Short mmCIF file of N, CA and C in Angstrom, two decimals:
data_model
loop_
_atom_site.label_atom_id
_atom_site.label_comp_id
_atom_site.label_asym_id
_atom_site.label_seq_id
_atom_site.Cartn_x
_atom_site.Cartn_y
_atom_site.Cartn_z
N MET A 27 12.23 5.75 6.08
CA MET A 27 10.93 5.16 6.18
C MET A 27 11.00 4.03 7.20
N THR A 28 10.00 3.97 8.06
CA THR A 28 9.89 2.88 9.01
C THR A 28 8.60 2.13 8.74
N SER A 29 8.57 0.89 9.16
CA SER A 29 7.37 0.11 8.92
C SER A 29 7.20 -0.89 10.04
N SER A 30 5.94 -1.31 10.20
CA SER A 30 5.67 -2.32 11.22
C SER A 30 4.35 -3.01 10.93
N PRO A 31 4.31 -4.32 11.15
CA PRO A 31 3.02 -4.99 11.06
C PRO A 31 2.20 -4.62 12.28
N ASP A 32 0.90 -4.56 12.12
CA ASP A 32 0.07 -4.15 13.23
C ASP A 32 -1.31 -4.74 13.05
N THR A 33 -1.93 -5.05 14.12
CA THR A 33 -3.34 -5.41 14.09
C THR A 33 -4.06 -4.22 14.67
N ALA A 34 -4.96 -3.65 13.91
CA ALA A 34 -5.65 -2.44 14.33
C ALA A 34 -6.51 -2.73 15.56
N ALA A 35 -6.56 -1.75 16.44
CA ALA A 35 -7.41 -1.87 17.62
C ALA A 35 -8.86 -1.77 17.19
N ALA A 36 -9.74 -2.42 17.92
CA ALA A 36 -11.16 -2.37 17.59
C ALA A 36 -11.71 -0.98 17.88
N PRO A 37 -12.47 -0.39 16.94
CA PRO A 37 -13.07 0.91 17.19
C PRO A 37 -14.22 0.77 18.18
N ALA A 38 -14.85 1.88 18.50
CA ALA A 38 -15.92 1.88 19.50
C ALA A 38 -17.03 0.90 19.17
N SER A 39 -17.27 0.67 17.87
CA SER A 39 -18.34 -0.25 17.49
C SER A 39 -17.95 -1.71 17.73
N HIS A 40 -16.71 -1.95 18.13
CA HIS A 40 -16.18 -3.27 18.43
C HIS A 40 -16.09 -4.18 17.21
N LEU A 41 -16.14 -3.60 16.01
CA LEU A 41 -15.91 -4.38 14.80
C LEU A 41 -14.42 -4.54 14.62
N LEU A 42 -13.98 -5.72 14.25
CA LEU A 42 -12.56 -5.93 14.05
C LEU A 42 -12.13 -5.41 12.69
N LEU A 43 -11.06 -4.64 12.66
CA LEU A 43 -10.50 -4.15 11.42
C LEU A 43 -9.54 -5.20 10.89
N PRO A 44 -9.28 -5.19 9.58
CA PRO A 44 -8.32 -6.16 9.04
C PRO A 44 -6.92 -5.90 9.58
N ARG A 45 -6.12 -6.94 9.58
CA ARG A 45 -4.72 -6.81 9.96
C ARG A 45 -4.08 -5.88 8.94
N ARG A 46 -3.31 -4.91 9.40
CA ARG A 46 -2.73 -3.90 8.51
C ARG A 46 -1.24 -3.79 8.72
N PHE A 47 -0.55 -3.55 7.63
CA PHE A 47 0.87 -3.24 7.67
C PHE A 47 0.98 -1.72 7.60
N HIS A 48 1.73 -1.14 8.55
CA HIS A 48 1.89 0.31 8.59
C HIS A 48 3.29 0.69 8.14
N ALA A 49 3.36 1.64 7.24
CA ALA A 49 4.64 2.19 6.80
C ALA A 49 4.62 3.69 7.05
N LYS A 50 5.70 4.20 7.58
CA LYS A 50 5.87 5.64 7.76
C LYS A 50 6.69 6.13 6.57
N VAL A 51 6.11 7.03 5.79
CA VAL A 51 6.77 7.51 4.57
C VAL A 51 6.92 9.02 4.66
N GLU A 52 8.15 9.48 4.47
CA GLU A 52 8.46 10.91 4.54
C GLU A 52 7.96 11.63 3.28
N ILE A 53 7.36 12.79 3.49
CA ILE A 53 7.00 13.66 2.37
C ILE A 53 8.21 14.53 2.06
N ARG A 54 8.62 14.52 0.81
CA ARG A 54 9.73 15.38 0.37
C ARG A 54 9.17 16.73 -0.08
N TRP A 55 9.99 17.75 -0.01
CA TRP A 55 9.56 19.07 -0.47
C TRP A 55 9.12 18.98 -1.93
N SER A 56 9.79 18.16 -2.73
CA SER A 56 9.46 18.02 -4.15
C SER A 56 8.13 17.30 -4.38
N ASP A 57 7.54 16.71 -3.34
CA ASP A 57 6.23 16.05 -3.46
C ASP A 57 5.08 17.06 -3.47
N MET A 58 5.39 18.31 -3.14
CA MET A 58 4.36 19.35 -3.03
C MET A 58 4.12 20.00 -4.39
N ASP A 59 2.87 20.43 -4.61
CA ASP A 59 2.58 21.17 -5.83
C ASP A 59 2.46 22.66 -5.52
N VAL A 60 2.08 23.44 -6.49
CA VAL A 60 2.02 24.89 -6.34
C VAL A 60 1.01 25.30 -5.26
N PHE A 61 0.03 24.46 -4.95
CA PHE A 61 -0.96 24.75 -3.92
C PHE A 61 -0.53 24.27 -2.54
N GLN A 62 0.72 23.78 -2.44
CA GLN A 62 1.32 23.36 -1.17
C GLN A 62 0.70 22.11 -0.56
N HIS A 63 0.13 21.25 -1.41
CA HIS A 63 -0.28 19.94 -0.91
C HIS A 63 0.35 18.87 -1.81
N VAL A 64 0.31 17.63 -1.34
CA VAL A 64 0.97 16.54 -2.06
C VAL A 64 0.32 16.36 -3.44
N ASN A 65 1.13 16.39 -4.46
CA ASN A 65 0.71 16.22 -5.85
C ASN A 65 0.22 14.79 -6.08
N HIS A 66 -0.75 14.61 -6.96
CA HIS A 66 -1.32 13.29 -7.22
C HIS A 66 -0.26 12.27 -7.66
N ALA A 67 0.55 12.63 -8.65
CA ALA A 67 1.57 11.68 -9.14
C ALA A 67 2.52 11.31 -8.01
N ARG A 68 2.84 12.25 -7.16
CA ARG A 68 3.72 11.96 -6.02
C ARG A 68 3.03 11.07 -4.99
N MET A 69 1.72 11.23 -4.84
CA MET A 69 0.99 10.36 -3.90
C MET A 69 1.08 8.91 -4.37
N VAL A 70 0.95 8.69 -5.67
CA VAL A 70 1.06 7.34 -6.21
C VAL A 70 2.45 6.77 -5.90
N THR A 71 3.48 7.60 -6.01
CA THR A 71 4.85 7.17 -5.68
C THR A 71 4.97 6.86 -4.19
N LEU A 72 4.36 7.66 -3.34
CA LEU A 72 4.42 7.42 -1.89
C LEU A 72 3.73 6.10 -1.54
N LEU A 73 2.64 5.77 -2.23
CA LEU A 73 1.98 4.48 -2.01
C LEU A 73 2.92 3.34 -2.39
N GLU A 74 3.61 3.50 -3.51
CA GLU A 74 4.57 2.49 -3.95
C GLU A 74 5.69 2.33 -2.92
N GLU A 75 6.21 3.43 -2.42
CA GLU A 75 7.28 3.37 -1.42
C GLU A 75 6.81 2.67 -0.15
N ALA A 76 5.54 2.81 0.18
CA ALA A 76 5.00 2.16 1.38
C ALA A 76 4.90 0.65 1.21
N ARG A 77 4.51 0.19 0.02
CA ARG A 77 4.30 -1.26 -0.15
C ARG A 77 5.59 -2.04 -0.36
N ILE A 78 6.68 -1.39 -0.73
CA ILE A 78 7.94 -2.09 -0.97
C ILE A 78 8.42 -2.84 0.27
N PRO A 79 8.50 -2.21 1.46
CA PRO A 79 8.98 -2.98 2.64
C PRO A 79 8.02 -4.07 3.06
N TRP A 80 6.75 -3.94 2.78
CA TRP A 80 5.76 -4.94 3.14
C TRP A 80 5.84 -6.16 2.24
N LEU A 81 6.03 -5.94 0.95
CA LEU A 81 5.94 -7.05 0.00
C LEU A 81 7.25 -7.47 -0.63
N PHE A 82 8.19 -6.56 -0.84
CA PHE A 82 9.35 -6.86 -1.68
C PHE A 82 10.70 -6.85 -0.97
N GLU A 83 10.72 -6.56 0.33
CA GLU A 83 11.97 -6.60 1.08
C GLU A 83 12.46 -8.03 1.21
N GLU A 84 13.79 -8.20 1.24
CA GLU A 84 14.37 -9.54 1.44
C GLU A 84 13.77 -10.16 2.70
N GLY A 85 13.52 -11.44 2.62
CA GLY A 85 12.96 -12.17 3.76
C GLY A 85 11.45 -12.29 3.73
N ARG A 86 10.79 -11.47 2.92
CA ARG A 86 9.33 -11.59 2.78
C ARG A 86 9.02 -12.71 1.80
N PRO A 87 7.97 -13.49 2.02
CA PRO A 87 7.61 -14.56 1.09
C PRO A 87 7.27 -14.06 -0.31
N THR A 88 6.96 -12.77 -0.44
CA THR A 88 6.62 -12.18 -1.73
C THR A 88 7.79 -11.40 -2.33
N ALA A 89 8.97 -11.47 -1.73
CA ALA A 89 10.12 -10.68 -2.20
C ALA A 89 10.51 -11.01 -3.64
N SER A 90 10.34 -12.26 -4.04
CA SER A 90 10.74 -12.63 -5.40
C SER A 90 9.91 -11.90 -6.46
N MET A 91 8.71 -11.50 -6.13
CA MET A 91 7.90 -10.74 -7.08
C MET A 91 8.56 -9.41 -7.42
N GLY A 92 9.25 -8.83 -6.46
CA GLY A 92 9.95 -7.56 -6.70
C GLY A 92 11.12 -7.71 -7.65
N ARG A 93 11.72 -8.90 -7.67
CA ARG A 93 12.87 -9.15 -8.55
C ARG A 93 12.46 -9.82 -9.86
N GLN A 94 11.52 -10.75 -9.80
CA GLN A 94 11.20 -11.58 -10.96
C GLN A 94 9.95 -11.12 -11.70
N GLY A 95 9.18 -10.25 -11.13
CA GLY A 95 8.06 -9.72 -11.85
C GLY A 95 6.77 -9.55 -11.09
N CYS A 96 6.28 -8.35 -11.14
CA CYS A 96 4.99 -7.98 -10.57
C CYS A 96 4.56 -6.73 -11.33
N VAL A 97 3.34 -6.74 -11.84
CA VAL A 97 2.88 -5.58 -12.61
C VAL A 97 1.65 -4.96 -11.96
N LEU A 98 1.56 -3.66 -12.09
CA LEU A 98 0.41 -2.91 -11.62
C LEU A 98 -0.69 -3.03 -12.68
N VAL A 99 -1.84 -3.52 -12.27
CA VAL A 99 -2.95 -3.75 -13.19
C VAL A 99 -3.97 -2.63 -13.11
N ASP A 100 -4.22 -2.13 -11.90
CA ASP A 100 -5.26 -1.12 -11.72
C ASP A 100 -4.90 -0.26 -10.51
N LEU A 101 -5.33 1.00 -10.55
CA LEU A 101 -5.04 1.94 -9.48
C LEU A 101 -6.21 2.89 -9.31
N HIS A 102 -6.66 3.06 -8.08
CA HIS A 102 -7.70 4.03 -7.75
C HIS A 102 -7.24 4.82 -6.54
N VAL A 103 -7.35 6.15 -6.61
CA VAL A 103 -6.97 7.01 -5.50
C VAL A 103 -8.13 7.97 -5.25
N ARG A 104 -8.56 8.03 -4.00
CA ARG A 104 -9.64 8.94 -3.61
C ARG A 104 -9.12 9.87 -2.52
N TYR A 105 -9.25 11.16 -2.77
CA TYR A 105 -8.78 12.17 -1.82
C TYR A 105 -9.95 12.66 -0.99
N ARG A 106 -9.74 12.60 0.33
CA ARG A 106 -10.78 13.05 1.25
C ARG A 106 -10.30 14.23 2.08
N GLY A 107 -9.03 14.56 1.92
CA GLY A 107 -8.45 15.70 2.62
C GLY A 107 -7.08 15.99 2.04
N GLN A 108 -6.56 17.16 2.36
CA GLN A 108 -5.24 17.54 1.85
C GLN A 108 -4.14 17.02 2.77
N LEU A 109 -3.02 16.73 2.16
CA LEU A 109 -1.81 16.38 2.92
C LEU A 109 -0.74 17.39 2.53
N ARG A 110 -0.07 17.91 3.55
CA ARG A 110 0.94 18.94 3.34
C ARG A 110 2.28 18.47 3.91
N HIS A 111 3.30 19.23 3.62
CA HIS A 111 4.65 18.85 4.06
C HIS A 111 4.72 18.66 5.57
N GLU A 112 4.01 19.49 6.32
CA GLU A 112 4.06 19.39 7.80
C GLU A 112 3.37 18.12 8.32
N ASP A 113 2.70 17.36 7.46
CA ASP A 113 2.05 16.11 7.87
C ASP A 113 2.99 14.91 7.85
N THR A 114 4.26 15.14 7.54
CA THR A 114 5.22 14.05 7.43
C THR A 114 5.66 13.54 8.79
N PRO A 115 6.00 12.28 8.94
CA PRO A 115 5.84 11.21 7.95
C PRO A 115 4.39 10.73 7.91
N LEU A 116 3.96 10.38 6.73
CA LEU A 116 2.62 9.84 6.56
C LEU A 116 2.55 8.44 7.15
N ASP A 117 1.40 8.10 7.71
CA ASP A 117 1.14 6.74 8.15
C ASP A 117 0.29 6.09 7.06
N ILE A 118 0.87 5.12 6.35
CA ILE A 118 0.15 4.44 5.28
C ILE A 118 -0.14 3.02 5.74
N ALA A 119 -1.42 2.74 5.96
CA ALA A 119 -1.87 1.41 6.39
C ALA A 119 -2.28 0.64 5.15
N MET A 120 -1.88 -0.63 5.06
CA MET A 120 -2.16 -1.47 3.89
C MET A 120 -2.63 -2.85 4.32
N TRP A 121 -3.48 -3.44 3.50
CA TRP A 121 -3.98 -4.79 3.71
C TRP A 121 -4.41 -5.35 2.37
N VAL A 122 -4.67 -6.65 2.30
CA VAL A 122 -5.13 -7.28 1.07
C VAL A 122 -6.65 -7.30 1.09
N LYS A 123 -7.25 -6.71 0.07
CA LYS A 123 -8.71 -6.67 -0.06
C LYS A 123 -9.24 -7.86 -0.86
N LYS A 124 -8.45 -8.32 -1.82
CA LYS A 124 -8.89 -9.41 -2.70
C LYS A 124 -7.66 -10.22 -3.09
N LEU A 125 -7.80 -11.54 -3.10
CA LEU A 125 -6.70 -12.44 -3.44
C LEU A 125 -7.21 -13.48 -4.41
N ARG A 126 -6.57 -13.55 -5.58
CA ARG A 126 -6.97 -14.50 -6.61
C ARG A 126 -5.74 -15.29 -7.05
N ALA A 127 -5.89 -16.12 -8.07
CA ALA A 127 -4.82 -17.03 -8.50
C ALA A 127 -3.57 -16.31 -8.99
N VAL A 128 -3.74 -15.22 -9.73
CA VAL A 128 -2.57 -14.52 -10.29
C VAL A 128 -2.43 -13.09 -9.80
N ASP A 129 -3.45 -12.59 -9.10
CA ASP A 129 -3.38 -11.18 -8.69
C ASP A 129 -3.99 -10.97 -7.31
N PHE A 130 -3.78 -9.76 -6.81
CA PHE A 130 -4.32 -9.37 -5.51
C PHE A 130 -4.51 -7.87 -5.51
N THR A 131 -5.44 -7.42 -4.67
CA THR A 131 -5.74 -6.00 -4.56
C THR A 131 -5.39 -5.54 -3.16
N ILE A 132 -4.66 -4.44 -3.09
CA ILE A 132 -4.23 -3.85 -1.82
C ILE A 132 -5.12 -2.65 -1.52
N GLY A 133 -5.57 -2.55 -0.27
CA GLY A 133 -6.26 -1.36 0.22
C GLY A 133 -5.28 -0.49 0.98
N TYR A 134 -5.44 0.81 0.86
CA TYR A 134 -4.56 1.79 1.54
C TYR A 134 -5.42 2.82 2.25
N GLU A 135 -4.95 3.23 3.41
CA GLU A 135 -5.47 4.41 4.09
C GLU A 135 -4.27 5.25 4.49
N VAL A 136 -4.30 6.52 4.11
CA VAL A 136 -3.17 7.42 4.36
C VAL A 136 -3.63 8.50 5.33
N ARG A 137 -2.88 8.63 6.42
CA ARG A 137 -3.18 9.63 7.45
C ARG A 137 -1.94 10.47 7.73
N PRO A 138 -2.15 11.72 8.14
CA PRO A 138 -1.01 12.55 8.52
C PRO A 138 -0.35 12.01 9.79
N ASN A 139 0.88 12.37 9.99
CA ASN A 139 1.63 11.97 11.17
C ASN A 139 0.85 12.31 12.44
N GLY A 140 0.72 11.35 13.32
CA GLY A 140 0.08 11.58 14.61
C GLY A 140 -1.43 11.46 14.61
N ALA A 141 -2.05 11.26 13.47
CA ALA A 141 -3.52 11.13 13.43
C ALA A 141 -3.91 9.79 14.04
N PRO A 142 -4.98 9.76 14.83
CA PRO A 142 -5.44 8.49 15.39
C PRO A 142 -5.84 7.51 14.28
N GLU A 143 -5.61 6.24 14.52
CA GLU A 143 -5.91 5.22 13.51
C GLU A 143 -7.40 5.15 13.18
N ASP A 144 -8.24 5.56 14.12
CA ASP A 144 -9.68 5.53 13.84
C ASP A 144 -10.19 6.83 13.24
N SER A 145 -9.30 7.78 12.95
CA SER A 145 -9.70 9.01 12.29
C SER A 145 -9.89 8.78 10.79
N ALA A 146 -10.63 9.65 10.16
CA ALA A 146 -10.87 9.52 8.72
C ALA A 146 -9.55 9.69 7.97
N PRO A 147 -9.25 8.79 7.03
CA PRO A 147 -8.02 8.93 6.26
C PRO A 147 -8.13 10.09 5.28
N ALA A 148 -6.99 10.73 5.00
CA ALA A 148 -6.96 11.80 4.01
C ALA A 148 -7.00 11.23 2.60
N VAL A 149 -6.45 10.03 2.43
CA VAL A 149 -6.42 9.38 1.13
C VAL A 149 -6.80 7.91 1.32
N MET A 150 -7.65 7.42 0.42
CA MET A 150 -7.97 6.00 0.36
C MET A 150 -7.62 5.56 -1.05
N ALA A 151 -7.00 4.39 -1.17
CA ALA A 151 -6.58 3.93 -2.49
C ALA A 151 -6.63 2.42 -2.57
N THR A 152 -6.60 1.93 -3.80
CA THR A 152 -6.42 0.50 -4.05
C THR A 152 -5.47 0.35 -5.24
N THR A 153 -4.68 -0.71 -5.18
CA THR A 153 -3.88 -1.10 -6.34
C THR A 153 -4.07 -2.59 -6.54
N GLN A 154 -4.23 -2.99 -7.78
CA GLN A 154 -4.30 -4.40 -8.13
C GLN A 154 -2.95 -4.76 -8.73
N LEU A 155 -2.29 -5.74 -8.16
CA LEU A 155 -0.99 -6.20 -8.64
C LEU A 155 -1.12 -7.64 -9.12
N ALA A 156 -0.37 -7.99 -10.15
CA ALA A 156 -0.39 -9.35 -10.68
C ALA A 156 1.03 -9.89 -10.75
N ALA A 157 1.17 -11.17 -10.40
CA ALA A 157 2.47 -11.84 -10.53
C ALA A 157 2.77 -11.99 -12.02
N PHE A 158 4.01 -11.75 -12.39
CA PHE A 158 4.38 -11.70 -13.80
C PHE A 158 5.71 -12.41 -13.99
N ASP A 159 5.83 -13.15 -15.06
CA ASP A 159 7.08 -13.82 -15.41
C ASP A 159 7.78 -12.98 -16.47
N ILE A 160 8.88 -12.36 -16.11
CA ILE A 160 9.60 -11.47 -17.02
C ILE A 160 10.11 -12.22 -18.24
N GLU A 161 10.60 -13.44 -18.04
CA GLU A 161 11.18 -14.20 -19.16
C GLU A 161 10.13 -14.56 -20.21
N THR A 162 8.95 -15.00 -19.79
CA THR A 162 7.91 -15.40 -20.76
C THR A 162 6.99 -14.24 -21.13
N GLN A 163 7.08 -13.14 -20.37
CA GLN A 163 6.21 -11.98 -20.57
C GLN A 163 4.73 -12.34 -20.43
N ARG A 164 4.47 -13.18 -19.41
CA ARG A 164 3.09 -13.60 -19.14
C ARG A 164 2.81 -13.54 -17.64
N LEU A 165 1.54 -13.42 -17.34
CA LEU A 165 1.13 -13.54 -15.94
C LEU A 165 1.43 -14.95 -15.47
N ARG A 166 1.68 -15.07 -14.18
CA ARG A 166 1.91 -16.40 -13.60
C ARG A 166 1.05 -16.53 -12.35
N ARG A 167 0.85 -17.76 -11.95
CA ARG A 167 0.11 -18.00 -10.72
C ARG A 167 0.97 -17.63 -9.51
N LEU A 168 0.33 -17.14 -8.49
CA LEU A 168 1.03 -16.91 -7.22
C LEU A 168 1.43 -18.26 -6.65
N SER A 169 2.62 -18.33 -6.09
CA SER A 169 3.04 -19.57 -5.44
C SER A 169 2.25 -19.77 -4.15
N ASP A 170 2.26 -20.99 -3.63
CA ASP A 170 1.58 -21.26 -2.36
C ASP A 170 2.13 -20.39 -1.25
N THR A 171 3.44 -20.20 -1.23
CA THR A 171 4.08 -19.37 -0.20
C THR A 171 3.62 -17.93 -0.31
N GLU A 172 3.57 -17.40 -1.54
CA GLU A 172 3.11 -16.03 -1.75
C GLU A 172 1.65 -15.88 -1.33
N ARG A 173 0.83 -16.83 -1.76
CA ARG A 173 -0.61 -16.77 -1.42
C ARG A 173 -0.83 -16.85 0.09
N ASP A 174 -0.10 -17.74 0.76
CA ASP A 174 -0.25 -17.89 2.21
C ASP A 174 0.10 -16.58 2.93
N TYR A 175 1.18 -15.94 2.51
CA TYR A 175 1.59 -14.67 3.13
C TYR A 175 0.53 -13.60 2.89
N LEU A 176 0.10 -13.47 1.66
CA LEU A 176 -0.91 -12.46 1.33
C LEU A 176 -2.23 -12.73 2.06
N ALA A 177 -2.58 -14.00 2.21
CA ALA A 177 -3.82 -14.36 2.89
C ALA A 177 -3.81 -13.92 4.36
N GLU A 178 -2.63 -13.83 4.97
CA GLU A 178 -2.52 -13.35 6.35
C GLU A 178 -3.04 -11.92 6.49
N TRP A 179 -3.03 -11.15 5.42
CA TRP A 179 -3.40 -9.73 5.42
C TRP A 179 -4.77 -9.50 4.79
N LEU A 180 -5.47 -10.58 4.45
CA LEU A 180 -6.76 -10.48 3.77
C LEU A 180 -7.86 -9.97 4.71
N ALA A 181 -8.62 -9.03 4.22
CA ALA A 181 -9.71 -8.46 5.03
C ALA A 181 -11.00 -9.21 4.74
#
């Protein structure tokens, strides 16, 4: 998997798109279902694999959430097209849609390999994540450093 921060180019309407983190995620043969497209449960896993280098890799201001606690609060996935094994690696663009004291919502657009960034995504999704303290088993406030980093990606 490869990843890179990117600022999306302005589409023809000249509206600025939010700053997006792009991750290239390989589709495995086991991600396919009997109809030869990516299975729903596997798509959720591919979204998770995409956000790990953006949020939880060493050196990221939010990396401690990956070790000390972060919980998935809500998940929505909307399919607008099929993705197949030959579409690998997927381009998964992510940004922060909402940022609050203890949680944040990530927006996703998933496109097949080589699809233009202004093309319609095959999958659109959101996940709401909350900072969590494993020791106390309670939600915790995002630190200033975490909030500042996430705010850089806010749409």
